[in-house]
PDB file of C-alpha atoms in Angstrom:
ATOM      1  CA  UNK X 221      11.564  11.203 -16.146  1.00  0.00           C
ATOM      2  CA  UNK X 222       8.706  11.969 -14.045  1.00  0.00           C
ATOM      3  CA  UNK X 223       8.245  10.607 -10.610  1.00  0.00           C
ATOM      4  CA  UNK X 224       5.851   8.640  -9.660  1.00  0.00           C
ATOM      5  CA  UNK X 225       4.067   9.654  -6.394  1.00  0.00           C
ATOM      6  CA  UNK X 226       4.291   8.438  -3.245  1.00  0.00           C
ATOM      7  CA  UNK X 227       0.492   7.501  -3.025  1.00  0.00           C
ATOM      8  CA  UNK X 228       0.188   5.259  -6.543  1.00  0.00           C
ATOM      9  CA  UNK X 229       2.959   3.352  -5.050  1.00  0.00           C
ATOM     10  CA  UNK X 230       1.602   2.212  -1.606  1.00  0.00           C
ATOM     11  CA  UNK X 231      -1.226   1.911  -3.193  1.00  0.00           C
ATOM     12  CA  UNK X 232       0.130  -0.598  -5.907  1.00  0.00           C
ATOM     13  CA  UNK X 233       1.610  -2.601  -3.607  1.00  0.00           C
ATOM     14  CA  UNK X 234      -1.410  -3.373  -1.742  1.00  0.00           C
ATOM     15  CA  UNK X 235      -3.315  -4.127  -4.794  1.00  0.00           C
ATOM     16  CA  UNK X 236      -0.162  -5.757  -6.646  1.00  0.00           C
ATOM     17  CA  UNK X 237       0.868  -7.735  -3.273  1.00  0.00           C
ATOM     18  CA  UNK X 238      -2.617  -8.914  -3.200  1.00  0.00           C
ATOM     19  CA  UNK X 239      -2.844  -9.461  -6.790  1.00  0.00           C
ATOM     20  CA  UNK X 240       0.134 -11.492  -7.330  1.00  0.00           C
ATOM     21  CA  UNK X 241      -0.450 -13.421  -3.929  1.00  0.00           C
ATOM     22  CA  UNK X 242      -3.732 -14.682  -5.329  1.00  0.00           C
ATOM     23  CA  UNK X 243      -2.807 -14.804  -9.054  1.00  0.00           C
ATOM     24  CA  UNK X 244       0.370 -17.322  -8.359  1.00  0.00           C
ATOM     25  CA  UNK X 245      -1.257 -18.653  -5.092  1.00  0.00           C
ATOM     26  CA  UNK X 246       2.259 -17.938  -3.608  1.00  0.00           C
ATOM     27  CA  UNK X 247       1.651 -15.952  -0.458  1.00  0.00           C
ATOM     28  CA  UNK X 248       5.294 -15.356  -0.052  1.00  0.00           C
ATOM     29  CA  UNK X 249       5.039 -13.741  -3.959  1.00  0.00           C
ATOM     30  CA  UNK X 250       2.611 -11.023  -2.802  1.00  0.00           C
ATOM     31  CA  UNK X 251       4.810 -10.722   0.393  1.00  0.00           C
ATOM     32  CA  UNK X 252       8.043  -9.471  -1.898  1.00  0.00           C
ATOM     33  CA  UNK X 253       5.852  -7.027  -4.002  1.00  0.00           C
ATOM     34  CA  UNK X 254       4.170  -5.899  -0.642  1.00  0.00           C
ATOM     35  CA  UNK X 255       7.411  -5.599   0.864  1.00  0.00           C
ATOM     36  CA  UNK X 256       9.514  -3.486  -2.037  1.00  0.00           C
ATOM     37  CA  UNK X 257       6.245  -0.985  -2.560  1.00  0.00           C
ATOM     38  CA  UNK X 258       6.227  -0.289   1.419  1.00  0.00           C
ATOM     39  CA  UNK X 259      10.204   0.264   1.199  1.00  0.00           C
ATOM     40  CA  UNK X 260       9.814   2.687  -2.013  1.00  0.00           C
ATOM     41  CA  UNK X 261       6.972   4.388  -0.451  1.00  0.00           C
ATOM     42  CA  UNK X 262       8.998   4.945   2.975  1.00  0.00           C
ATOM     43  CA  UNK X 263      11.721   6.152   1.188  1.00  0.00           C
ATOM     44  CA  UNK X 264       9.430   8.869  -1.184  1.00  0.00           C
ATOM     45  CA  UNK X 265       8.044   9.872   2.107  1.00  0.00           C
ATOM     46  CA  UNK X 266      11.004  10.414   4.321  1.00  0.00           C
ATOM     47  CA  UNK X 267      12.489  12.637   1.303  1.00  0.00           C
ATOM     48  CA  UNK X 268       9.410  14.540   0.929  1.00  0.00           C
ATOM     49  CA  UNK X 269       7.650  15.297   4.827  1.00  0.00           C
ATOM     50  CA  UNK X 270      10.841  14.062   7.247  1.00  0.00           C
ATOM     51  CA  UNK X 271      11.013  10.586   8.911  1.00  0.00           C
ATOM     52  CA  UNK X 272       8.560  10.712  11.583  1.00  0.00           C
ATOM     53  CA  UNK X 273       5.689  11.431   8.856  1.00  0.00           C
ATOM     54  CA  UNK X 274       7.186   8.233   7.056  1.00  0.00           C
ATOM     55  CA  UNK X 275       7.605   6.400  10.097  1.00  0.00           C
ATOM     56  CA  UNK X 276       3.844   7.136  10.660  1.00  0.00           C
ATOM     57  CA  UNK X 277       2.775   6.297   7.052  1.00  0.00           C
ATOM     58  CA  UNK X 278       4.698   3.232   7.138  1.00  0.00           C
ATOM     59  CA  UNK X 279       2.982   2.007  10.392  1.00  0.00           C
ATOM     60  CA  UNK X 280      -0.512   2.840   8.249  1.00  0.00           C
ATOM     61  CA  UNK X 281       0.904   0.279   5.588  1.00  0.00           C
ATOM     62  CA  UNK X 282       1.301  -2.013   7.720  1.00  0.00           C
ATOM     63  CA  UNK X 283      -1.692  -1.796   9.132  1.00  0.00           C
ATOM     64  CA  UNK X 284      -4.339  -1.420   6.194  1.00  0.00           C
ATOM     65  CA  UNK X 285      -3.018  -4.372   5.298  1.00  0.00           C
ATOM     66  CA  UNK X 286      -3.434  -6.207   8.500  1.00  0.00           C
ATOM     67  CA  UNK X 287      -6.532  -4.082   8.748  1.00  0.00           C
ATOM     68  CA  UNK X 288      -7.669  -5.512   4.763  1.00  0.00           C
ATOM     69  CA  UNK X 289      -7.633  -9.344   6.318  1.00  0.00           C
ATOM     70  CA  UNK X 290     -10.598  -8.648   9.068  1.00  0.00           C
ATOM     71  CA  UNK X 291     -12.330  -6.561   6.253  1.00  0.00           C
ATOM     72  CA  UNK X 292     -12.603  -8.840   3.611  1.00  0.00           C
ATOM     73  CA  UNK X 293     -14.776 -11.496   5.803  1.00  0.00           C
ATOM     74  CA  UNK X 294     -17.263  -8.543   5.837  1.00  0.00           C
ATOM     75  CA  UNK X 295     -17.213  -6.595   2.241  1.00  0.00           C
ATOM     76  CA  UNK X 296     -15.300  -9.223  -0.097  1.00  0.00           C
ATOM     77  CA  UNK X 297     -10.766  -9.644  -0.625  1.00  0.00           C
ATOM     78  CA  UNK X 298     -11.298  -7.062  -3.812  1.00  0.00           C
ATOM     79  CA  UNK X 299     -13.130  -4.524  -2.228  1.00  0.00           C
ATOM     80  CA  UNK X 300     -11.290  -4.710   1.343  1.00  0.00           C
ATOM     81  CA  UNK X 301      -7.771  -4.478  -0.735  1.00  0.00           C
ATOM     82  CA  UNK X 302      -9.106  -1.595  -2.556  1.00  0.00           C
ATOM     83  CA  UNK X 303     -10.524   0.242   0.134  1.00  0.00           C
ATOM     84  CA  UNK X 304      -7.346   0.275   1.724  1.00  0.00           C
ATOM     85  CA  UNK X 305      -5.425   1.001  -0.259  1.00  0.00           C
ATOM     86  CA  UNK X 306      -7.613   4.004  -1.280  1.00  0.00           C
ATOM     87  CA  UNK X 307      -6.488   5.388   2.397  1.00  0.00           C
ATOM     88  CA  UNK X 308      -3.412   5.053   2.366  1.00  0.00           C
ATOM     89  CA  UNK X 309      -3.531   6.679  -0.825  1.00  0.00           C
ATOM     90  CA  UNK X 310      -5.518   9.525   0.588  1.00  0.00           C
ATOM     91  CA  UNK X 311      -2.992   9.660   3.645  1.00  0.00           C
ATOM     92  CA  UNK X 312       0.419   9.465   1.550  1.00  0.00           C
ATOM     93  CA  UNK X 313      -1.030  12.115  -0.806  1.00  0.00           C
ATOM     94  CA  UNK X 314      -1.994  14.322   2.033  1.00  0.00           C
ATOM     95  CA  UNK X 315       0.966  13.587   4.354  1.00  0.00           C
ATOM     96  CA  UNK X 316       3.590  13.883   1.869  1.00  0.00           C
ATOM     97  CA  UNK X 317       2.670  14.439  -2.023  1.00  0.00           C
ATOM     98  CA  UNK X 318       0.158  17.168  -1.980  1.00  0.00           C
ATOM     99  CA  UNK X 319       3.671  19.684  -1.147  1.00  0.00           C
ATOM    100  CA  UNK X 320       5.371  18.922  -4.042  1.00  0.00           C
TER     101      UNK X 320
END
């Protein structure tokens, strides 16, 4: 089975947590899928580039999507979500999937 990289699943949580958060208009919803995306993702990257490169992507989770909340007031929720996750992307790939 191939494995799925680190980057498509930070991403996907961002977009999913969002996603199902609005979808089910259960905050706490989007929270869980937020939540088990970022622990996946930490986990991919602390196997891959060492635990202070996933302590350091994890801390970019976090804040692209604290970061997403301010945005969206200025460019729209879709776009902000998007564009965030597209860094994180970018960063995970970088940081830890473009080695293997």
């Amino acid at each position: 089975m191939a494995k799925v990289p680190s980057a498509v699943v930070a991403a996907s949580g961002l977009v999913g947590g969002y996603g199902v958060a609005r979808w089910t208009r259960k905050r706490q919803l989007g929270g869980v899928v937020l939540a088990a995306a970022g622990v996946a993702a930490a986990q991919q990257w602390r196997a891959s580039a060492g635990g202070t490169a996933a302590g350091v992507l994890s801390a970019a989770y976090v804040a692209a999507f604290a970061g997403s909340h301010p945005l969206a007031k200025k460019v729209g929720a879709w776009p902000a979500v998007f564009s965030v996750a597209g860094a994180v992307a970018l960063a995970s790939w970088a940081v830890a999937d473009r080695r293997g």
